[in-house]
mmCIF file of C-alpha atoms in Angstrom:
data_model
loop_
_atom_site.group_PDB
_atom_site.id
_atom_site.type_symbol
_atom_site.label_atom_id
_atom_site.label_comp_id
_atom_site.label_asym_id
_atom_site.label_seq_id
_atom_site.Cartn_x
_atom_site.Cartn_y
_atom_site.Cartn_z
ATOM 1 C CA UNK A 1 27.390 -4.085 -1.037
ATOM 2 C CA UNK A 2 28.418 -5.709 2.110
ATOM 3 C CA UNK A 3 29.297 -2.766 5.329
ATOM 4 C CA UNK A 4 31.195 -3.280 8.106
ATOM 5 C CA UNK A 5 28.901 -1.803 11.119
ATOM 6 C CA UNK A 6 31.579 -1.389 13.496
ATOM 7 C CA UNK A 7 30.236 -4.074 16.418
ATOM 8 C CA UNK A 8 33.797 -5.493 17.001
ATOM 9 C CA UNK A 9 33.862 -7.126 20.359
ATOM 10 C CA UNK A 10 29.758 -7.436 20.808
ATOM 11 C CA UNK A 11 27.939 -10.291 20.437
ATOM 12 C CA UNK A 12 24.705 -11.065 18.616
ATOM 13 C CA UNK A 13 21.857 -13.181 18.979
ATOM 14 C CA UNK A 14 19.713 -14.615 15.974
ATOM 15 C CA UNK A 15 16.782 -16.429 15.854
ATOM 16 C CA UNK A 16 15.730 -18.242 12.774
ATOM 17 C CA UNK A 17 19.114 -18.444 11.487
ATOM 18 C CA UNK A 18 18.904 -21.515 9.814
ATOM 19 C CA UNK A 19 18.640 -19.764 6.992
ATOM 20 C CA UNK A 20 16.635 -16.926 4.997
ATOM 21 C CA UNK A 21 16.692 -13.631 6.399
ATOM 22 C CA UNK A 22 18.183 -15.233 9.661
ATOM 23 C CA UNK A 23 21.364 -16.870 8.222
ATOM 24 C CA UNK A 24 22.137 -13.333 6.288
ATOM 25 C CA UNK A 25 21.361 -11.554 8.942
ATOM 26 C CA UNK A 26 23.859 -13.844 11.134
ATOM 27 C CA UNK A 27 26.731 -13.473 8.128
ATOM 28 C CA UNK A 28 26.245 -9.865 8.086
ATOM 29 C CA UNK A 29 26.549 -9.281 12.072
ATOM 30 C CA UNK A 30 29.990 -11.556 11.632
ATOM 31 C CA UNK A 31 31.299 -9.566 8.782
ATOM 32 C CA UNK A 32 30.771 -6.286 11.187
ATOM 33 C CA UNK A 33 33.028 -7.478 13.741
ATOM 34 C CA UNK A 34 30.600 -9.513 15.990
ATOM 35 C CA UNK A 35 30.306 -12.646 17.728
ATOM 36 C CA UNK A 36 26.943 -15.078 16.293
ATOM 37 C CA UNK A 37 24.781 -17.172 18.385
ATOM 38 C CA UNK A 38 22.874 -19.172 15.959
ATOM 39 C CA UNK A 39 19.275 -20.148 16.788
ATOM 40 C CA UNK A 40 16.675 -22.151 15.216
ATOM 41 C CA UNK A 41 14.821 -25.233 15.414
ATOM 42 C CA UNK A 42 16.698 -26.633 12.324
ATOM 43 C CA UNK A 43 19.822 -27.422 13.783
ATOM 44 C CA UNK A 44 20.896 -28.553 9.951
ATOM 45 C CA UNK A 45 20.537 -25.397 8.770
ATOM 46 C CA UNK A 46 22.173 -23.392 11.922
ATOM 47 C CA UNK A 47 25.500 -25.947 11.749
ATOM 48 C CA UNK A 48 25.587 -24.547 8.176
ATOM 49 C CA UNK A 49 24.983 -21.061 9.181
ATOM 50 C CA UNK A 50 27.878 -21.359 11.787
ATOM 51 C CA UNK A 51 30.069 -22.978 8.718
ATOM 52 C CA UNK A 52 29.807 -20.244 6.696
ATOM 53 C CA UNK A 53 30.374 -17.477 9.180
ATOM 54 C CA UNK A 54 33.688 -19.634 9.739
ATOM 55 C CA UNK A 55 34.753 -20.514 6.906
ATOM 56 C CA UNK A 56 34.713 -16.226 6.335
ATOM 57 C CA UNK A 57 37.237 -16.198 9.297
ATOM 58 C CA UNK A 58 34.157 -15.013 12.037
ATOM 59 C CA UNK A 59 32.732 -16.362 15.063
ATOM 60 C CA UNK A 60 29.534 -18.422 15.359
ATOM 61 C CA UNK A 61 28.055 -21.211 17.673
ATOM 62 C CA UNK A 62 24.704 -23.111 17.520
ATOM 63 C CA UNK A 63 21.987 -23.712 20.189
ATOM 64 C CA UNK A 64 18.394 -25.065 19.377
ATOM 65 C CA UNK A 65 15.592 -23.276 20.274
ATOM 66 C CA UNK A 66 12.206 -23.491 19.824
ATOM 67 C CA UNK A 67 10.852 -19.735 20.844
ATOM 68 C CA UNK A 68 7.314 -21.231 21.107
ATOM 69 C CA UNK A 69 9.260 -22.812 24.995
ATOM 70 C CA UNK A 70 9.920 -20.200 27.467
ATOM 71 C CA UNK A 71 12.227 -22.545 29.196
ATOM 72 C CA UNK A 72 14.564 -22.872 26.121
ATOM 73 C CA UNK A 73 14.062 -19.243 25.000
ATOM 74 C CA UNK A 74 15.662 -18.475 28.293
ATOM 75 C CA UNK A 75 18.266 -21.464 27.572
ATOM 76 C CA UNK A 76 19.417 -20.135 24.404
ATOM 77 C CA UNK A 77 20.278 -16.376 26.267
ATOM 78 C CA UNK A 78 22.769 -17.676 28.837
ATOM 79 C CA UNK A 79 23.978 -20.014 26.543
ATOM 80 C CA UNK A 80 24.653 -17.072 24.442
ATOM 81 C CA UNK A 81 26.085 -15.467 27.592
ATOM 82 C CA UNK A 82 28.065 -18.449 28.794
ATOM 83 C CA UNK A 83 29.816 -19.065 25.170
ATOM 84 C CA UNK A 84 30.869 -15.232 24.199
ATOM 85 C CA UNK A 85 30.622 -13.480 27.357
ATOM 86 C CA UNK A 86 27.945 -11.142 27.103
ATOM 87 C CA UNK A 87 24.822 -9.923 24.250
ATOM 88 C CA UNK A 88 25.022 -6.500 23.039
ATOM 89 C CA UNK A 89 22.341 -7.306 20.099
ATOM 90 C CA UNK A 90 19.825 -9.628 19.518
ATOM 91 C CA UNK A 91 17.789 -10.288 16.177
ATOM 92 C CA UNK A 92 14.218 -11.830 17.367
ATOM 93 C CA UNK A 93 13.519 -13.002 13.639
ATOM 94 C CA UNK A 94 11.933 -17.181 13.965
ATOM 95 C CA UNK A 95 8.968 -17.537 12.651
ATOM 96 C CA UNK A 96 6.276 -19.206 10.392
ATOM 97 C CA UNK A 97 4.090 -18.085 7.484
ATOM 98 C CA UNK A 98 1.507 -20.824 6.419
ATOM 99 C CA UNK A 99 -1.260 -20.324 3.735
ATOM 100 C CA UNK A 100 -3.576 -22.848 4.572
ATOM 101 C CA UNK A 101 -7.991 -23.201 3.602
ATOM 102 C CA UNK A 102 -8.960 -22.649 7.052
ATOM 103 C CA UNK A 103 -7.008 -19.809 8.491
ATOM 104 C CA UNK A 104 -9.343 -19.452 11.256
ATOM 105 C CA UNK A 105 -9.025 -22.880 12.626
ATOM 106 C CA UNK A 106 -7.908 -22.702 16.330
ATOM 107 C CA UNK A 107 -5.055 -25.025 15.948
ATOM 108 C CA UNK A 108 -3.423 -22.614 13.351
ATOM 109 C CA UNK A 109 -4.235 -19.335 15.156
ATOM 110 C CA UNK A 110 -2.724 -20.599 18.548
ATOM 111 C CA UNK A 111 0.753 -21.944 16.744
ATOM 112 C CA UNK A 112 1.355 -19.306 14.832
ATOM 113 C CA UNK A 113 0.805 -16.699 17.944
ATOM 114 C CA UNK A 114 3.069 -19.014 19.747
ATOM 115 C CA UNK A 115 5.929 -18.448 17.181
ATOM 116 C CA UNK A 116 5.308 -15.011 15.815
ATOM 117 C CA UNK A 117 3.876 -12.993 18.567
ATOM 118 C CA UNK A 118 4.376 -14.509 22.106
ATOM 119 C CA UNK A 119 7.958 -16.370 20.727
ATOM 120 C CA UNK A 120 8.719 -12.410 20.039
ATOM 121 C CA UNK A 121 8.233 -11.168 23.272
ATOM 122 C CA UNK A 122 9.418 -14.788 25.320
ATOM 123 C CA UNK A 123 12.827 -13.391 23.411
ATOM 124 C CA UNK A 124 12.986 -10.042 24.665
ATOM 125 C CA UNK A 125 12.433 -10.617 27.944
ATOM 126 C CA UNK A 126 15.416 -12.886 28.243
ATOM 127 C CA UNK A 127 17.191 -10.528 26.142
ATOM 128 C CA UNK A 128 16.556 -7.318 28.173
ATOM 129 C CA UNK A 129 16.649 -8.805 31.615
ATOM 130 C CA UNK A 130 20.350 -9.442 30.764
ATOM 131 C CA UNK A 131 20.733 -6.077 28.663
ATOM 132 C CA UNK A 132 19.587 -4.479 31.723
ATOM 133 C CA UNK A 133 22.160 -5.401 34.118
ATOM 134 C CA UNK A 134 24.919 -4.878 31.253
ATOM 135 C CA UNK A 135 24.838 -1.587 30.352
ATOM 136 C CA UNK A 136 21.969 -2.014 27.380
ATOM 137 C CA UNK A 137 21.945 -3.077 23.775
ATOM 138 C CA UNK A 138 19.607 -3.167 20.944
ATOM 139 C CA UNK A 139 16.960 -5.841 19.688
ATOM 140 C CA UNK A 140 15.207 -6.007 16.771
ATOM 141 C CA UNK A 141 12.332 -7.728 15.885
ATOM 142 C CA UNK A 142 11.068 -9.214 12.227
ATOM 143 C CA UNK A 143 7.497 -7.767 11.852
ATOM 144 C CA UNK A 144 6.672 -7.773 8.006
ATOM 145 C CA UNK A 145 4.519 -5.130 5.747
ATOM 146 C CA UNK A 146 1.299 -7.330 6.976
ATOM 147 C CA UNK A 147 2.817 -5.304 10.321
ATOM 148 C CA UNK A 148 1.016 -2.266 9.108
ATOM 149 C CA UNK A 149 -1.785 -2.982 6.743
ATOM 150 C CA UNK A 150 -4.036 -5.511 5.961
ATOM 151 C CA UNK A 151 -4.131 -9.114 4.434
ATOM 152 C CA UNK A 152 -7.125 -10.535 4.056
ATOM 153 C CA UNK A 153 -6.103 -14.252 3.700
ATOM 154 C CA UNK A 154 -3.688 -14.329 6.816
ATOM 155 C CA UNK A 155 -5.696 -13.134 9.923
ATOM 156 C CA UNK A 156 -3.335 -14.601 12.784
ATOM 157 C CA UNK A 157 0.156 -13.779 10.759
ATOM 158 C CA UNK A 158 -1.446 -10.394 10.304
ATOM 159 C CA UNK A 159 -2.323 -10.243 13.739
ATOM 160 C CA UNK A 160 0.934 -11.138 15.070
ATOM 161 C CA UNK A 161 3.208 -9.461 13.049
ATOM 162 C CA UNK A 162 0.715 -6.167 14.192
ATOM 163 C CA UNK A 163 2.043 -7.465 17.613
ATOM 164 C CA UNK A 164 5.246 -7.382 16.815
ATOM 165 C CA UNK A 165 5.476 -3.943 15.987
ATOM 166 C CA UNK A 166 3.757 -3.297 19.247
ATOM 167 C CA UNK A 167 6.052 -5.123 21.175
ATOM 168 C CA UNK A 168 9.018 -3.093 19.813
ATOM 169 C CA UNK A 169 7.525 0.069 20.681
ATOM 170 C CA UNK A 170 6.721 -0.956 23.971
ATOM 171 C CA UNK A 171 10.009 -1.848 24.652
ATOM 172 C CA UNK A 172 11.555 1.223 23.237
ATOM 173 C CA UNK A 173 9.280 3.186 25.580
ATOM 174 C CA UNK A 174 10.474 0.856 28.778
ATOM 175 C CA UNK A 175 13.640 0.833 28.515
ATOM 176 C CA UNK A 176 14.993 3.906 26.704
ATOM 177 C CA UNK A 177 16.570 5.110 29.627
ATOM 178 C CA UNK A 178 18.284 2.142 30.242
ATOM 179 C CA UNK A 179 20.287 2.229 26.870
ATOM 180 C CA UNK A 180 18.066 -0.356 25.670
ATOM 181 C CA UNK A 181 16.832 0.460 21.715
ATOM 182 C CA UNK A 182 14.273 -1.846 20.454
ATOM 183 C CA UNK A 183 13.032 -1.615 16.918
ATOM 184 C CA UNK A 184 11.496 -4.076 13.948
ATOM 185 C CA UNK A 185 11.584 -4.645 10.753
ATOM 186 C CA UNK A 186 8.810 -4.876 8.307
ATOM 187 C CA UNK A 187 10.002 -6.736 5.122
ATOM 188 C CA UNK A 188 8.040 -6.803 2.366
ATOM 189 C CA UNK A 189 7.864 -10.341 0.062
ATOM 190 C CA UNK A 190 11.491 -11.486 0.309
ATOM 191 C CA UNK A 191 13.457 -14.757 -1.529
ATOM 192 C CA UNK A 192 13.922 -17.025 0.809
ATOM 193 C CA UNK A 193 13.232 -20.643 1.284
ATOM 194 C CA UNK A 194 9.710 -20.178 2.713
ATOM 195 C CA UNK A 195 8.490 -17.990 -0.587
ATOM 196 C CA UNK A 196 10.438 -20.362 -2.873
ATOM 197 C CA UNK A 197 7.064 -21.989 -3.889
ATOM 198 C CA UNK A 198 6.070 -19.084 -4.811
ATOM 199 C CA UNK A 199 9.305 -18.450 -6.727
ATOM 200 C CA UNK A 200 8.842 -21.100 -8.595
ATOM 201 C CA UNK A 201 5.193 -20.462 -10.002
ATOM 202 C CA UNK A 202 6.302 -17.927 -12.514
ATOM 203 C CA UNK A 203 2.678 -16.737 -12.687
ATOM 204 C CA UNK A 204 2.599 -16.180 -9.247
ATOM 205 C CA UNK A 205 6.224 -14.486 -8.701
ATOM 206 C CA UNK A 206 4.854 -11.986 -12.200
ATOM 207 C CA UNK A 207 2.293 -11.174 -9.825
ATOM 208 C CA UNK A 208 3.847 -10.296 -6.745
ATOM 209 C CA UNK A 209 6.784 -8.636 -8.838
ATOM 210 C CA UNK A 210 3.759 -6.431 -10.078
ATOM 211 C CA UNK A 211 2.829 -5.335 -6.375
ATOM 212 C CA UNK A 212 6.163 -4.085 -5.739
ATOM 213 C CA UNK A 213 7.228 -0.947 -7.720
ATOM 214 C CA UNK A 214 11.030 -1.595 -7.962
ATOM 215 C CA UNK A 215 9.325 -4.238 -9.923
ATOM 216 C CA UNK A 216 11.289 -7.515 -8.354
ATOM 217 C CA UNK A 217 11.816 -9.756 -5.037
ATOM 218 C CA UNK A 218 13.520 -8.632 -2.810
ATOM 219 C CA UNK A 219 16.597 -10.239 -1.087
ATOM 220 C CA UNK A 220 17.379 -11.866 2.427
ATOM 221 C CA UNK A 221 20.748 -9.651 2.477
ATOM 222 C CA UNK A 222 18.706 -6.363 2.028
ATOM 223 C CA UNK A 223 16.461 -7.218 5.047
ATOM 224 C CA UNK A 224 20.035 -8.127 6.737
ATOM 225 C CA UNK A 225 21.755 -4.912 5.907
ATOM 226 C CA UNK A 226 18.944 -3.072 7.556
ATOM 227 C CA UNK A 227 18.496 -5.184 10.998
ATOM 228 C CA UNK A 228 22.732 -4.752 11.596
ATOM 229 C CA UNK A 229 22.415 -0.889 11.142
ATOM 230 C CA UNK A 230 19.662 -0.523 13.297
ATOM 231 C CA UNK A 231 21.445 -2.470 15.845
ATOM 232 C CA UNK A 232 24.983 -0.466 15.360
ATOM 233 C CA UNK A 233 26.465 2.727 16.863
ATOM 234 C CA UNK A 234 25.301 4.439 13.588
ATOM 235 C CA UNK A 235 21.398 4.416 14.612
ATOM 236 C CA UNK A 236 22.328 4.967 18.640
ATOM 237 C CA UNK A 237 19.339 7.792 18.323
ATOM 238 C CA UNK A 238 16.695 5.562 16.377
ATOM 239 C CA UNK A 239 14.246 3.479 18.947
ATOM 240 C CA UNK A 240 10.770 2.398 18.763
ATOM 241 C CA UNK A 241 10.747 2.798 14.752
ATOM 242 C CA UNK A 242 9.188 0.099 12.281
ATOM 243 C CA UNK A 243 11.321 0.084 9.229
ATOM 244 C CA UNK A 244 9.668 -0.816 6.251
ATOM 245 C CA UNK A 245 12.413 -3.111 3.548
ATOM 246 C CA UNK A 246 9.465 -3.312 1.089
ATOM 247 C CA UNK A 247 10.645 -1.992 -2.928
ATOM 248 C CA UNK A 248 7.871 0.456 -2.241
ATOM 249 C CA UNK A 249 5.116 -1.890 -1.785
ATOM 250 C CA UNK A 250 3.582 -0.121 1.063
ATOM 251 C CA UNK A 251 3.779 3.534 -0.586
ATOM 252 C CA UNK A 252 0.566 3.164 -2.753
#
């Protein structure tokens, strides 16, 4: 069931909106009243993600950004500035999740701290520095269930999305004062384009629909509905808090 958040007037920012969690994270900002920035290095997929927020009668623009550059990480904020006038919330959600032989391979570990962990924190920096002369806001960040345990086949996505969850409660700690929440979001295995391979193994989605005990996938618009509350008036007192979307995969 689709809720209106109340964020008439503010504007949002979100990464990785090309589609996935990002693009329903985007549509369900819009549907609450706010203006979208859409951001991702598929500008395909963001042009679509700005159609559809349209064609529902909301607001949306595109700007490219590859979170891995600090120069157009700080691009895409005053872009976002410069087109609706302001950010009151930002969803720091681009990223990659690669299964590969050699997971240790320097190459692998460096990009995916790049985009996961250091893209992360390249975004809120931009982000607060503006928040911080504007009264606040609230970020969020996409961590995952490999936030807060183990997997042993993933060491630098593990790793980073550990970071994330850091970085959110760093931030919360910095800048409470300044009206500033920061939290993240831990999903747990999600439909979305980048698990539709495994989707599409039935003997692999049996599996993972095993691990979770509501027994099923879960969906881009349930990670979505989450990330807007956090970042509406109705969690004003919630900061610093990793919020596990999981079925109850994480409960064992």
């Amino acid at each position: 069931m689709a809720i209106n958040y109340g964020l008439d007037g503010k504007v949002a920012l979100v990464t990785g909106a090309g589609g996935g969690i990002g693009r329903a994270a985007a549509e369900a900002f819009a549907r609450s009243g706010a203006s979208v920035m859409v951001s991702d290095v598929n500008e395909a997929g963001g042009a679509e993600t700005v159609t559809l927020i349209e064609a529902a009668g909301g607001k949306a623009a595109f700007v490219r950004c590859d979170v891995s550059n600090a120069g157009e990480v700080k691009a895409m904020v005053a872009a976002t500035v410069a087109t609706f006038g302001g950010l009151d919330c930002a969803f720091n959600n681009a990223g990659i999740n690669r299964i590969t032989d050699d997971q240790y391979d320097d190459a692998i570990w460096e990009r995916d701290i790049a985009i996961n962990l250091s893209g992360v924190m390249r975004c809120m920096r931009e982000e607060a520095a503006y928040m911080l002369q504007n009264g606040g806001g609230a970020i969020v960040n996409t961590a995952s269930i490999n936030g807060l345990v183990g997997n042993g086949g993933q060491p630098a996505y593990t790793a980073a999305k550990h970071g994330v969850v850091g970085l959110a409660r760093h931030g919360a700690l910095r800048w409470a004062k300044a009206g500033i929440r920061v939290n993240a979001v831990c999903p747990g295995v999600i439909e979305t384009p980048m698990t539709a391979p495994l989707v599409q193994n039935a003997e692999m989605k049996a599996l993972i629909d095993g691990m979770t005990p509501m027994g099923r996938m879960g969906q881009a618009s349930e990670i979505a509905e989450a990330v807007v509350w956090l970042c509406s008036p109705a969690a004003s007192f919630v900061t610093g808090h990793a919020m596990v979307v999981d079925g109850g995969a994480t409960a064992f």
